[in-house]
XYZ file of C-alpha atoms in Angstrom:
79
model
C 30.906 -25.099 7.543
C 28.907 -22.300 9.153
C 25.499 -23.145 10.588
C 22.783 -20.621 11.284
C 20.047 -20.733 13.904
C 17.734 -23.731 13.968
C 14.432 -23.407 12.096
C 11.127 -23.694 14.021
C 10.553 -26.900 12.015
C 12.147 -28.693 9.064
C 10.875 -27.195 5.781
C 11.785 -27.938 2.180
C 10.591 -26.705 -1.232
C 10.137 -23.152 0.119
C 10.889 -19.676 -1.230
C 13.165 -17.089 0.386
C 13.222 -13.330 -0.040
C 15.219 -10.553 1.646
C 13.190 -7.557 2.832
C 14.931 -4.619 4.553
C 17.797 -6.778 5.834
C 15.689 -9.687 7.117
C 15.163 -12.977 5.301
C 11.611 -14.302 4.928
C 10.717 -17.918 4.195
C 7.382 -18.478 2.438
C 5.448 -21.740 2.219
C 7.240 -25.008 1.642
C 6.577 -28.545 2.693
C 7.003 -30.089 6.131
C 6.298 -33.724 6.890
C 4.479 -34.155 3.573
C 2.093 -31.243 4.243
C 2.005 -27.861 2.493
C 2.968 -24.936 4.720
C 1.042 -21.640 5.035
C 3.353 -20.066 7.643
C 5.796 -17.242 6.933
C 9.052 -17.221 8.906
C 11.424 -14.294 9.474
C 15.186 -14.536 10.055
C 16.449 -11.436 11.863
C 20.000 -10.686 12.973
C 21.267 -8.123 15.454
C 24.939 -7.774 16.377
C 25.689 -11.217 14.940
C 22.877 -12.910 16.887
C 20.321 -14.381 14.467
C 16.974 -16.033 15.179
C 13.901 -17.307 13.330
C 10.382 -16.228 14.268
C 6.945 -16.943 12.857
C 5.150 -13.824 11.594
C 1.442 -13.394 12.329
C 0.458 -13.106 8.659
C 0.027 -16.431 6.832
C -0.460 -17.423 3.210
C -4.152 -17.651 2.267
C -3.416 -20.995 0.619
C -0.739 -23.370 1.941
C 1.734 -24.036 -0.868
C 5.186 -25.231 -1.843
C 7.449 -24.739 -4.889
C 6.108 -21.201 -5.170
C 7.737 -18.023 -6.497
C 8.003 -14.865 -4.389
C 7.895 -11.579 -6.303
C 8.288 -8.245 -4.490
C 5.640 -5.633 -5.297
C 6.338 -1.927 -4.797
C 4.223 -0.031 -2.249
C 3.257 2.382 -5.024
C 1.572 -0.479 -6.885
C -0.284 -1.803 -3.839
C -1.791 1.629 -3.111
C -3.188 1.976 -6.642
C -6.673 0.964 -7.618
C -8.496 0.771 -10.913
C -11.675 2.701 -11.579
């Protein structure tokens, strides 16, 4: 059994996604409440740690789906 670093708080029913080598945790449920925080797991030379990113979900949620969107799509706009 290999354990990673401890989370800032216990969270379940969340979504995970890898972005440029880091793992991000979105939403979830903690203590019966929906979570709007986004957490980042970063590793350097085998030393891993969780941090809370400054951006949050507009709506706290759990059991959500995370879908990556290309930068080329986010810079487009419709006329």
